[in-house]
PDB file of C-alpha atoms in Angstrom:
ATOM      1  CA  MET A   1      -9.731  17.466  -5.179  1.00 40.00           C
ATOM      2  CA  ASN A   2     -11.406  15.843  -8.061  1.00 39.00           C
ATOM      3  CA  TYR A   3     -13.022  13.049  -5.937  1.00 39.00           C
ATOM      4  CA  PHE A   4     -16.211  13.019  -3.862  1.00 36.00           C
ATOM      5  CA  LEU A   5     -17.380  11.415  -0.807  1.00 38.00           C
ATOM      6  CA  ILE A   6     -20.438   9.307  -0.807  1.00 35.00           C
ATOM      7  CA  SER A   7     -21.993   9.032   2.664  1.00 36.00           C
ATOM      8  CA  SER A   8     -24.192   6.122   3.995  1.00 37.00           C
ATOM      9  CA  LEU A   9     -27.262   8.381   3.622  1.00 35.00           C
ATOM     10  CA  THR A  10     -26.665   9.434  -0.018  1.00 36.00           C
ATOM     11  CA  VAL A  11     -26.980   7.532  -3.286  1.00 33.00           C
ATOM     12  CA  VAL A  12     -25.023   8.915  -6.160  1.00 33.00           C
ATOM     13  CA  LEU A  13     -25.144   7.744  -9.639  1.00 32.00           C
ATOM     14  CA  SER A  14     -21.845   8.553 -11.613  1.00 34.00           C
ATOM     15  CA  PHE A  15     -21.753   8.790 -15.350  1.00 31.00           C
ATOM     16  CA  PHE A  16     -18.933   6.635 -17.024  1.00 33.00           C
ATOM     17  CA  GLY A  17     -20.597   6.102 -20.483  1.00 35.00           C
ATOM     18  CA  ILE A  18     -23.588   4.348 -18.688  1.00 31.00           C
ATOM     19  CA  PHE A  19     -24.938   5.184 -15.320  1.00 30.00           C
ATOM     20  CA  GLN A  20     -23.536   3.042 -12.434  1.00 33.00           C
ATOM     21  CA  PRO A  21     -24.396   3.181  -8.708  1.00 33.00           C
ATOM     22  CA  MET A  22     -21.516   3.838  -6.538  1.00 36.00           C
ATOM     23  CA  ASN A  23     -20.987   2.293  -3.135  1.00 37.00           C
ATOM     24  CA  PHE A  24     -21.783   4.074   0.276  1.00 33.00           C
ATOM     25  CA  ASN A  25     -19.014   5.245   2.568  1.00 42.00           C
ATOM     26  CA  THR A  26     -16.391   5.651  -0.337  1.00 43.00           C
ATOM     27  CA  VAL A  27     -14.954   8.106  -2.633  1.00 46.00           C
ATOM     28  CA  ALA A  28     -14.545   7.505  -6.219  1.00 46.00           C
ATOM     29  CA  THR A  29     -13.433   9.266  -9.440  1.00 41.00           C
ATOM     30  CA  ASN A  30     -13.842   8.400 -13.243  1.00 36.00           C
ATOM     31  CA  PRO A  31     -12.547   4.850 -13.532  1.00 33.00           C
ATOM     32  CA  ILE A  32     -11.424   3.961 -16.997  1.00 33.00           C
ATOM     33  CA  ASP A  33     -11.967   0.377 -17.957  1.00 35.00           C
ATOM     34  CA  ALA A  34      -9.024  -0.621 -20.294  1.00 33.00           C
ATOM     35  CA  PRO A  35      -7.102  -3.432 -18.809  1.00 31.00           C
ATOM     36  CA  MET A  36      -3.474  -3.102 -18.085  1.00 30.00           C
ATOM     37  CA  PRO A  37      -1.808  -5.176 -15.409  1.00 32.00           C
ATOM     38  CA  MET A  38       1.278  -4.940 -13.122  1.00 38.00           C
ATOM     39  CA  CYS A  39       2.512  -6.378  -9.870  1.00 45.00           C
ATOM     40  CA  HIS A  40       0.969  -8.079  -6.773  1.00 42.00           C
ATOM     41  CA  GLY A  41       1.574 -10.185  -3.779  1.00 42.00           C
ATOM     42  CA  VAL A  42       0.684 -13.455  -1.883  1.00 44.00           C
ATOM     43  CA  GLY A  43      -2.625 -13.965  -0.190  1.00 45.00           C
ATOM     44  CA  ASP A  44      -6.249 -13.143  -1.267  1.00 56.00           C
ATOM     45  CA  ASP A  45      -5.446 -14.823  -4.780  1.00 53.00           C
ATOM     46  CA  MET A  46      -2.750 -12.424  -5.770  1.00 62.00           C
ATOM     47  CA  ALA A  47       0.291 -15.031  -6.079  1.00 66.00           C
ATOM     48  CA  VAL A  48      -1.594 -16.502  -9.212  1.00 68.00           C
ATOM     49  CA  PHE A  49      -0.818 -13.358 -11.241  1.00 78.00           C
ATOM     50  CA  VAL A  50       2.827 -14.107 -11.154  1.00 74.00           C
ATOM     51  CA  SER A  51       2.348 -16.949 -13.720  1.00 71.00           C
ATOM     52  CA  ASN A  52       0.443 -14.903 -16.086  1.00 76.00           C
ATOM     53  CA  PRO A  53       2.621 -14.318 -19.145  1.00 69.00           C
ATOM     54  CA  LYS A  54       1.684 -10.606 -19.230  1.00 75.00           C
ATOM     55  CA  PHE A  55       2.910 -10.055 -15.807  1.00 67.00           C
ATOM     56  CA  ALA A  56       6.782  -9.831 -16.060  1.00 69.00           C
ATOM     57  CA  ALA A  57       6.414  -7.844 -19.197  1.00 67.00           C
ATOM     58  CA  PHE A  58       4.867  -4.927 -17.398  1.00 69.00           C
ATOM     59  CA  HIS A  59       7.746  -4.804 -14.820  1.00 75.00           C
ATOM     60  CA  PRO A  60      10.663  -2.761 -16.004  1.00 86.00           C
ATOM     61  CA  ALA A  61      13.696  -3.582 -13.997  1.00 90.00           C
ATOM     62  CA  PRO A  62      14.469  -0.813 -11.233  1.00 92.00           C
ATOM     63  CA  GLN A  63      17.507   1.391 -12.107  1.00 90.00           C
ATOM     64  CA  PRO A  64      20.270   2.000  -9.571  1.00 91.00           C
ATOM     65  CA  LEU A  65      19.692   4.778  -7.208  1.00 93.00           C
ATOM     66  CA  VAL A  66      22.404   6.866  -5.428  1.00 92.00           C
ATOM     67  CA  PHE A  67      21.138   8.900  -2.650  1.00 94.00           C
ATOM     68  CA  ALA A  68      22.206   9.851   1.003  1.00 96.00           C
ATOM     69  CA  GLU A  69      20.421   7.749   3.396  1.00 97.00           C
ATOM     70  CA  MET A  70      18.654   9.601   6.267  1.00 98.00           C
ATOM     71  CA  GLY A  71      18.073   6.468   8.303  1.00 98.00           C
ATOM     72  CA  SER A  72      19.808   3.161   8.911  1.00 98.00           C
ATOM     73  CA  MET A  73      18.853  -0.706   9.162  1.00 98.00           C
ATOM     74  CA  VAL A  74      17.665  -1.947  12.324  1.00 98.00           C
ATOM     75  CA  ASN A  75      16.626  -5.426  13.544  1.00 98.00           C
ATOM     76  CA  PHE A  76      13.802  -6.463  16.045  1.00 98.00           C
ATOM     77  CA  LYS A  77      12.370  -9.602  17.338  1.00 98.00           C
ATOM     78  CA  THR A  78       9.348 -11.186  16.029  1.00 98.00           C
ATOM     79  CA  PRO A  79       6.715 -13.372  17.852  1.00 98.00           C
ATOM     80  CA  ASP A  80       7.860 -16.546  15.884  1.00 98.00           C
ATOM     81  CA  GLY A  81      11.286 -16.397  17.730  1.00 98.00           C
ATOM     82  CA  LYS A  82      13.084 -14.920  14.884  1.00 98.00           C
ATOM     83  CA  THR A  83      14.439 -11.506  14.006  1.00 98.00           C
ATOM     84  CA  ALA A  84      13.417  -9.064  11.139  1.00 98.00           C
ATOM     85  CA  ASN A  85      14.829  -6.054   9.643  1.00 98.00           C
ATOM     86  CA  GLY A  86      13.759  -2.651   8.498  1.00 98.00           C
ATOM     87  CA  TYR A  87      15.118   0.770   7.282  1.00 99.00           C
ATOM     88  CA  LEU A  88      14.335   3.276  10.178  1.00 99.00           C
ATOM     89  CA  VAL A  89      14.366   6.972  10.028  1.00 98.00           C
ATOM     90  CA  LYS A  90      13.802   8.272  13.757  1.00 98.00           C
ATOM     91  CA  ALA A  91      11.693  11.264  14.618  1.00 98.00           C
ATOM     92  CA  LYS A  92      13.769  14.336  15.641  1.00 98.00           C
ATOM     93  CA  LYS A  93      12.125  14.192  18.926  1.00 98.00           C
ATOM     94  CA  LYS A  94      10.784  11.099  20.885  1.00 97.00           C
ATOM     95  CA  SER A  95       7.420  10.245  19.313  1.00 98.00           C
ATOM     96  CA  ASN A  96       4.739   7.480  19.467  1.00 98.00           C
ATOM     97  CA  LYS A  97       3.886   8.405  15.781  1.00 98.00           C
ATOM     98  CA  TRP A  98       4.965   5.751  13.320  1.00 99.00           C
ATOM     99  CA  LEU A  99       4.680   5.222   9.616  1.00 99.00           C
ATOM    100  CA  PHE A 100       4.979   1.680   8.288  1.00 99.00           C
ATOM    101  CA  VAL A 101       6.244   1.576   4.662  1.00 99.00           C
ATOM    102  CA  TYR A 102       5.690  -1.538   2.501  1.00 98.00           C
ATOM    103  CA  GLN A 103       7.975  -2.548  -0.295  1.00 97.00           C
ATOM    104  CA  GLU A 104       7.052  -3.503  -3.909  1.00 94.00           C
ATOM    105  CA  TRP A 105       7.566  -7.111  -5.182  1.00 91.00           C
ATOM    106  CA  TRP A 106      11.263  -6.314  -5.697  1.00 95.00           C
ATOM    107  CA  GLY A 107      12.050  -6.382  -1.874  1.00 97.00           C
ATOM    108  CA  LEU A 108      13.393  -3.607   0.312  1.00 98.00           C
ATOM    109  CA  ASN A 109      15.765  -1.804  -2.237  1.00 97.00           C
ATOM    110  CA  ASP A 110      17.078   1.769  -2.365  1.00 97.00           C
ATOM    111  CA  HIS A 111      14.011   3.288  -3.987  1.00 96.00           C
ATOM    112  CA  ILE A 112      11.891   2.096  -1.162  1.00 98.00           C
ATOM    113  CA  LYS A 113      14.311   3.536   1.345  1.00 98.00           C
ATOM    114  CA  HIS A 114      14.459   6.827  -0.492  1.00 98.00           C
ATOM    115  CA  GLU A 115      10.562   7.015  -0.395  1.00 98.00           C
ATOM    116  CA  ALA A 116      10.912   6.397   3.364  1.00 98.00           C
ATOM    117  CA  ASP A 117      13.014   9.445   3.523  1.00 98.00           C
ATOM    118  CA  VAL A 118      10.652  11.461   1.401  1.00 98.00           C
ATOM    119  CA  PHE A 119       7.670  10.675   3.718  1.00 98.00           C
ATOM    120  CA  TYR A 120       9.833  11.499   6.694  1.00 98.00           C
ATOM    121  CA  THR A 121      10.769  14.873   5.431  1.00 98.00           C
ATOM    122  CA  ASP A 122       7.270  15.797   4.236  1.00 98.00           C
ATOM    123  CA  LEU A 123       6.039  14.885   7.648  1.00 98.00           C
ATOM    124  CA  GLY A 124       8.220  17.333   9.144  1.00 98.00           C
ATOM    125  CA  GLY A 125      10.657  14.829  10.881  1.00 98.00           C
ATOM    126  CA  SER A 126       7.970  14.403  13.725  1.00 98.00           C
ATOM    127  CA  VAL A 127       7.100  10.837  12.734  1.00 98.00           C
ATOM    128  CA  ASN A 128       9.208   7.543  12.884  1.00 99.00           C
ATOM    129  CA  VAL A 129       9.134   5.979   9.580  1.00 99.00           C
ATOM    130  CA  ILE A 130      10.360   2.411   8.924  1.00 99.00           C
ATOM    131  CA  ALA A 131      10.519   0.539   5.745  1.00 99.00           C
ATOM    132  CA  LEU A 132      10.043  -3.186   6.688  1.00 99.00           C
ATOM    133  CA  ASP A 133      12.059  -5.928   5.039  1.00 98.00           C
ATOM    134  CA  MET A 134       9.230  -8.509   4.127  1.00 98.00           C
ATOM    135  CA  TYR A 135      11.671 -10.639   2.340  1.00 98.00           C
ATOM    136  CA  ASP A 136      14.150 -11.127   5.178  1.00 98.00           C
ATOM    137  CA  GLY A 137      17.085  -9.702   3.316  1.00 98.00           C
ATOM    138  CA  LYS A 138      16.230 -10.879  -0.174  1.00 98.00           C
ATOM    139  CA  SER A 139      15.806  -8.467  -3.020  1.00 97.00           C
ATOM    140  CA  THR A 140      16.166  -8.310  -6.821  1.00 96.00           C
ATOM    141  CA  ALA A 141      15.883  -6.286  -9.997  1.00 95.00           C
ATOM    142  CA  ASP A 142      14.969  -9.330 -12.047  1.00 91.00           C
ATOM    143  CA  PRO A 143      11.067  -9.716 -12.689  1.00 87.00           C
ATOM    144  CA  LYS A 144      11.376 -13.541 -12.775  1.00 86.00           C
ATOM    145  CA  GLU A 145      13.389 -13.765  -9.571  1.00 92.00           C
ATOM    146  CA  ALA A 146      11.006 -11.288  -7.865  1.00 91.00           C
ATOM    147  CA  GLY A 147       8.126 -13.369  -8.661  1.00 88.00           C
ATOM    148  CA  LYS A 148       9.831 -16.480  -7.200  1.00 89.00           C
ATOM    149  CA  ILE A 149      10.677 -14.720  -4.115  1.00 93.00           C
ATOM    150  CA  MET A 150       7.202 -13.296  -3.730  1.00 91.00           C
ATOM    151  CA  GLN A 151       5.625 -16.785  -4.110  1.00 89.00           C
ATOM    152  CA  SER A 152       8.036 -18.311  -1.839  1.00 92.00           C
ATOM    153  CA  VAL A 153       7.310 -16.186   1.292  1.00 94.00           C
ATOM    154  CA  ALA A 154       4.976 -17.664   3.843  1.00 95.00           C
ATOM    155  CA  GLU A 155       2.007 -15.612   5.088  1.00 95.00           C
ATOM    156  CA  PRO A 156       2.560 -16.484   8.795  1.00 97.00           C
ATOM    157  CA  ARG A 157       6.085 -15.057   8.501  1.00 98.00           C
ATOM    158  CA  LEU A 158       4.969 -11.817   6.863  1.00 98.00           C
ATOM    159  CA  GLU A 159       2.372 -11.596   9.662  1.00 98.00           C
ATOM    160  CA  ASN A 160       5.050 -11.941  12.387  1.00 98.00           C
ATOM    161  CA  ILE A 161       7.322  -9.464  10.756  1.00 98.00           C
ATOM    162  CA  VAL A 162       4.527  -6.828  11.035  1.00 98.00           C
ATOM    163  CA  LYS A 163       3.633  -7.962  14.598  1.00 98.00           C
ATOM    164  CA  GLY A 164       7.434  -7.557  15.499  1.00 98.00           C
ATOM    165  CA  ALA A 165       7.478  -4.105  14.093  1.00 98.00           C
ATOM    166  CA  ILE A 166       4.370  -3.150  16.204  1.00 98.00           C
ATOM    167  CA  MET A 167       6.174  -4.574  19.194  1.00 98.00           C
ATOM    168  CA  MET A 168       9.263  -2.536  18.451  1.00 98.00           C
ATOM    169  CA  ALA A 169       7.182   0.507  18.070  1.00 98.00           C
ATOM    170  CA  GLY A 170       5.504   0.026  21.503  1.00 98.00           C
ATOM    171  CA  LYS A 171       2.085  -0.221  22.997  1.00 98.00           C
ATOM    172  CA  LYS A 172       1.476   3.485  22.763  1.00 98.00           C
ATOM    173  CA  ALA A 173       2.397   3.726  19.060  1.00 98.00           C
ATOM    174  CA  GLN A 174      -0.070   5.260  16.640  1.00 98.00           C
ATOM    175  CA  ILE A 175       0.667   3.665  13.352  1.00 99.00           C
ATOM    176  CA  ALA A 176      -0.263   4.417   9.654  1.00 99.00           C
ATOM    177  CA  ASN A 177       0.747   2.399   6.703  1.00 99.00           C
ATOM    178  CA  VAL A 178       1.641   2.779   3.122  1.00 98.00           C
ATOM    179  CA  GLY A 179       2.689   0.463   0.315  1.00 98.00           C
ATOM    180  CA  TRP A 180       2.765  -0.221  -3.437  1.00 96.00           C
ATOM    181  CA  CYS A 181       1.643  -3.464  -5.219  1.00 91.00           C
ATOM    182  CA  PHE A 182       2.718  -6.261  -2.990  1.00 93.00           C
ATOM    183  CA  GLY A 183       3.035  -3.417  -0.242  1.00 95.00           C
ATOM    184  CA  GLY A 184      -0.253  -1.900  -1.145  1.00 96.00           C
ATOM    185  CA  GLY A 185      -1.903  -5.227   0.108  1.00 95.00           C
ATOM    186  CA  TRP A 186       0.189  -5.355   3.213  1.00 97.00           C
ATOM    187  CA  SER A 187      -0.561  -1.739   4.029  1.00 98.00           C
ATOM    188  CA  LEU A 188      -4.340  -2.871   4.545  1.00 98.00           C
ATOM    189  CA  LYS A 189      -3.260  -6.286   6.193  1.00 98.00           C
ATOM    190  CA  SER A 190      -0.879  -4.287   8.717  1.00 98.00           C
ATOM    191  CA  ALA A 191      -3.740  -1.966   9.426  1.00 98.00           C
ATOM    192  CA  LEU A 192      -5.901  -5.006  10.427  1.00 98.00           C
ATOM    193  CA  ILE A 193      -3.030  -6.593  12.410  1.00 98.00           C
ATOM    194  CA  GLY A 194      -2.353  -3.267  14.184  1.00 98.00           C
ATOM    195  CA  GLY A 195      -5.881  -3.277  15.811  1.00 98.00           C
ATOM    196  CA  LYS A 196      -6.455  -0.195  17.999  1.00 98.00           C
ATOM    197  CA  GLN A 197      -3.035   1.226  17.386  1.00 98.00           C
ATOM    198  CA  THR A 198      -3.833   1.658  13.697  1.00 98.00           C
ATOM    199  CA  ILE A 199      -4.754   5.425  12.597  1.00 98.00           C
ATOM    200  CA  GLY A 200      -4.539   5.016   8.727  1.00 98.00           C
ATOM    201  CA  SER A 201      -3.761   2.935   5.646  1.00 99.00           C
ATOM    202  CA  VAL A 202      -2.771   4.083   2.278  1.00 98.00           C
ATOM    203  CA  MET A 203      -3.056   1.294  -0.511  1.00 98.00           C
ATOM    204  CA  TYR A 204      -1.236   1.869  -3.869  1.00 97.00           C
ATOM    205  CA  TYR A 205      -2.936  -0.631  -6.223  1.00 93.00           C
ATOM    206  CA  GLY A 206      -2.788  -3.574  -3.609  1.00 93.00           C
ATOM    207  CA  MET A 207      -5.258  -6.445  -3.616  1.00 93.00           C
ATOM    208  CA  PRO A 208      -8.026  -5.776  -1.037  1.00 96.00           C
ATOM    209  CA  VAL A 209      -8.688  -8.074   1.852  1.00 96.00           C
ATOM    210  CA  LYS A 210     -12.305  -9.538   1.021  1.00 96.00           C
ATOM    211  CA  ASP A 211     -13.189 -11.063   4.314  1.00 97.00           C
ATOM    212  CA  VAL A 212     -16.023  -8.577   5.642  1.00 98.00           C
ATOM    213  CA  GLU A 213     -15.493 -10.035   9.158  1.00 98.00           C
ATOM    214  CA  LYS A 214     -11.891  -9.095   9.069  1.00 98.00           C
ATOM    215  CA  LEU A 215     -12.635  -5.696   7.705  1.00 98.00           C
ATOM    216  CA  LYS A 216     -15.148  -4.978  10.623  1.00 98.00           C
ATOM    217  CA  THR A 217     -12.169  -5.093  12.951  1.00 98.00           C
ATOM    218  CA  LEU A 218     -10.344  -2.094  11.280  1.00 98.00           C
ATOM    219  CA  ASN A 219      -9.658   0.778  13.505  1.00 98.00           C
ATOM    220  CA  SER A 220      -9.270   3.322  10.636  1.00 98.00           C
ATOM    221  CA  ASP A 221     -10.429   4.469   7.230  1.00 98.00           C
ATOM    222  CA  VAL A 222      -8.541   3.439   4.092  1.00 98.00           C
ATOM    223  CA  LEU A 223      -7.110   5.541   1.218  1.00 98.00           C
ATOM    224  CA  GLY A 224      -6.935   3.424  -2.005  1.00 98.00           C
ATOM    225  CA  LEU A 225      -4.869   4.766  -5.018  1.00 98.00           C
ATOM    226  CA  PHE A 226      -5.746   2.310  -7.816  1.00 98.00           C
ATOM    227  CA  ALA A 227      -4.750   2.007 -11.280  1.00 95.00           C
ATOM    228  CA  THR A 228      -6.528   0.945 -14.567  1.00 93.00           C
ATOM    229  CA  GLU A 229      -5.823  -2.709 -14.927  1.00 89.00           C
ATOM    230  CA  GLU A 230      -7.304  -6.251 -15.463  1.00 87.00           C
ATOM    231  CA  PHE A 231      -6.243  -7.883 -12.254  1.00 83.00           C
ATOM    232  CA  ILE A 232      -7.181  -5.470  -9.479  1.00 89.00           C
ATOM    233  CA  SER A 233     -10.018  -4.399 -11.626  1.00 92.00           C
ATOM    234  CA  LYS A 234     -12.734  -1.810 -11.266  1.00 96.00           C
ATOM    235  CA  ALA A 235     -15.088  -4.636 -10.269  1.00 96.00           C
ATOM    236  CA  THR A 236     -12.593  -5.687  -7.629  1.00 95.00           C
ATOM    237  CA  ILE A 237     -12.292  -2.181  -6.353  1.00 97.00           C
ATOM    238  CA  GLU A 238     -16.170  -1.840  -6.109  1.00 98.00           C
ATOM    239  CA  GLU A 239     -16.521  -5.199  -4.448  1.00 97.00           C
ATOM    240  CA  PHE A 240     -13.844  -3.848  -1.803  1.00 98.00           C
ATOM    241  CA  ALA A 241     -15.958  -0.766  -1.485  1.00 98.00           C
ATOM    242  CA  ALA A 242     -19.136  -2.626  -0.902  1.00 98.00           C
ATOM    243  CA  ASN A 243     -17.355  -4.962   1.565  1.00 98.00           C
ATOM    244  CA  MET A 244     -16.071  -1.849   3.366  1.00 98.00           C
ATOM    245  CA  LYS A 245     -19.700  -0.338   3.516  1.00 98.00           C
ATOM    246  CA  THR A 246     -21.057  -3.710   4.827  1.00 98.00           C
ATOM    247  CA  ALA A 247     -18.246  -3.738   7.650  1.00 98.00           C
ATOM    248  CA  GLY A 248     -19.234  -0.059   8.579  1.00 98.00           C
ATOM    249  CA  LYS A 249     -15.864   1.232   7.409  1.00 98.00           C
ATOM    250  CA  THR A 250     -14.994   4.088   5.039  1.00 98.00           C
ATOM    251  CA  LEU A 251     -12.843   3.800   2.120  1.00 98.00           C
ATOM    252  CA  THR A 252     -11.802   6.767   0.045  1.00 98.00           C
ATOM    253  CA  TYR A 253     -10.527   5.878  -3.385  1.00 98.00           C
ATOM    254  CA  LYS A 254      -9.537   6.957  -6.844  1.00 98.00           C
ATOM    255  CA  ILE A 255      -8.985   4.889 -10.030  1.00 98.00           C
ATOM    256  CA  PHE A 256      -6.108   6.664 -11.938  1.00 98.00           C
ATOM    257  CA  ALA A 257      -5.867   6.475 -15.861  1.00 96.00           C
ATOM    258  CA  GLY A 258      -2.506   4.704 -15.432  1.00 92.00           C
ATOM    259  CA  VAL A 259      -1.078   1.149 -15.545  1.00 88.00           C
ATOM    260  CA  HIS A 260      -0.530  -0.804 -12.440  1.00 87.00           C
ATOM    261  CA  GLY A 261       2.745   0.621 -11.045  1.00 89.00           C
ATOM    262  CA  PHE A 262       2.318   4.027 -12.290  1.00 92.00           C
ATOM    263  CA  ALA A 263       3.524   5.580  -9.148  1.00 95.00           C
ATOM    264  CA  ASN A 264       6.053   2.777  -7.969  1.00 91.00           C
ATOM    265  CA  PRO A 265       9.201   4.341  -6.548  1.00 89.00           C
ATOM    266  CA  SER A 266      11.261   1.664  -8.394  1.00 91.00           C
ATOM    267  CA  ASN A 267       9.442   2.025 -11.795  1.00 89.00           C
ATOM    268  CA  PRO A 268      11.689   3.765 -14.275  1.00 89.00           C
ATOM    269  CA  LYS A 269       8.548   4.323 -16.538  1.00 85.00           C
ATOM    270  CA  HIS A 270       6.505   5.741 -13.807  1.00 90.00           C
ATOM    271  CA  ASP A 271       3.912   8.403 -14.643  1.00 94.00           C
ATOM    272  CA  PRO A 272       5.382  11.705 -13.290  1.00 96.00           C
ATOM    273  CA  ALA A 273       1.970  13.551 -13.343  1.00 97.00           C
ATOM    274  CA  LEU A 274      -0.060  10.763 -11.890  1.00 97.00           C
ATOM    275  CA  THR A 275       2.510   9.987  -9.229  1.00 97.00           C
ATOM    276  CA  LYS A 276       2.547  13.631  -8.175  1.00 97.00           C
ATOM    277  CA  GLU A 277      -1.262  13.663  -7.891  1.00 98.00           C
ATOM    278  CA  ALA A 278      -1.400  10.244  -5.983  1.00 98.00           C
ATOM    279  CA  TYR A 279       1.402  11.412  -3.655  1.00 98.00           C
ATOM    280  CA  GLY A 280      -0.420  14.529  -2.970  1.00 98.00           C
ATOM    281  CA  MET A 281      -3.401  12.537  -1.771  1.00 98.00           C
ATOM    282  CA  ALA A 282      -1.206  10.176   0.112  1.00 98.00           C
ATOM    283  CA  ILE A 283       0.805  12.848   2.177  1.00 98.00           C
ATOM    284  CA  GLY A 284      -2.325  14.845   2.644  1.00 98.00           C
ATOM    285  CA  TYR A 285      -4.131  11.893   4.272  1.00 98.00           C
ATOM    286  CA  LEU A 286      -1.056  11.042   6.410  1.00 98.00           C
ATOM    287  CA  LYS A 287      -0.519  14.586   7.652  1.00 98.00           C
ATOM    288  CA  GLY A 288      -4.263  14.566   8.797  1.00 98.00           C
ATOM    289  CA  LYS A 289      -3.804  11.317  10.591  1.00 98.00           C
ATOM    290  CA  PHE A 290      -0.547  12.435  12.186  1.00 98.00           C
ATOM    291  CA  GLY A 291      -1.795  16.068  12.987  1.00 98.00           C
ATOM    292  CA  VAL A 292       1.289  17.607  11.355  1.00 96.00           C
TER     293      VAL A 292
END
């Protein structure tokens, strides 16, 4: 592993051309400062990025994907009196271990379903994996349409979808979370909503929650897999690390030398080498959380 842990008792100066102090209770690796943007979600000031003229240009439309689905679509009740949907791959044996998978800004498409299958397989079929449909059935391959859908979804509805999934999983469920871009932010928010049932969160270049009081309620550490970009910048990430330290929580993170979206399942121009490295960190983290 080419990243290092900084404990609350150690001060480490890292050299990136100049000396910069790193935050306590974090893991960091060589950040690169060249700005390169990609996709995001609502809440914590992320919706404003959709209007940036650079934004859509960095979102290549996902290509059709043909694969044999291991799971199936299910629906479940939500606290707001509605129902929600998700792509569920059930554990081979009855299990209280759950992985919530959060979509990119395109919606719940075949690429996300396939990624859920990959996580399921690499976790040995011992974990229930569900990819939540955060757009209530809407999805697109058009960047402009994706932006419109993302801006139109209401935060309370998104929270209710997460709460409904937690209710479906059950009071004894142990839940970890993972997501990309829009879903990266929701991996962290889901971890907060899950309370004591949360055992982990993997954020692929998602916008961090800034409220320290909310971060204090986290029941787990967080793994952040970030990109080199201007929107969720190194400064934003370091602020998140400082907020996590203030909250008494642990953030392990790496800033990869790739654009936002470098590991997106739906990105036809993803970076294979960086995707492999990031996934290795993600699956290693999740195996540790689930004890598999």
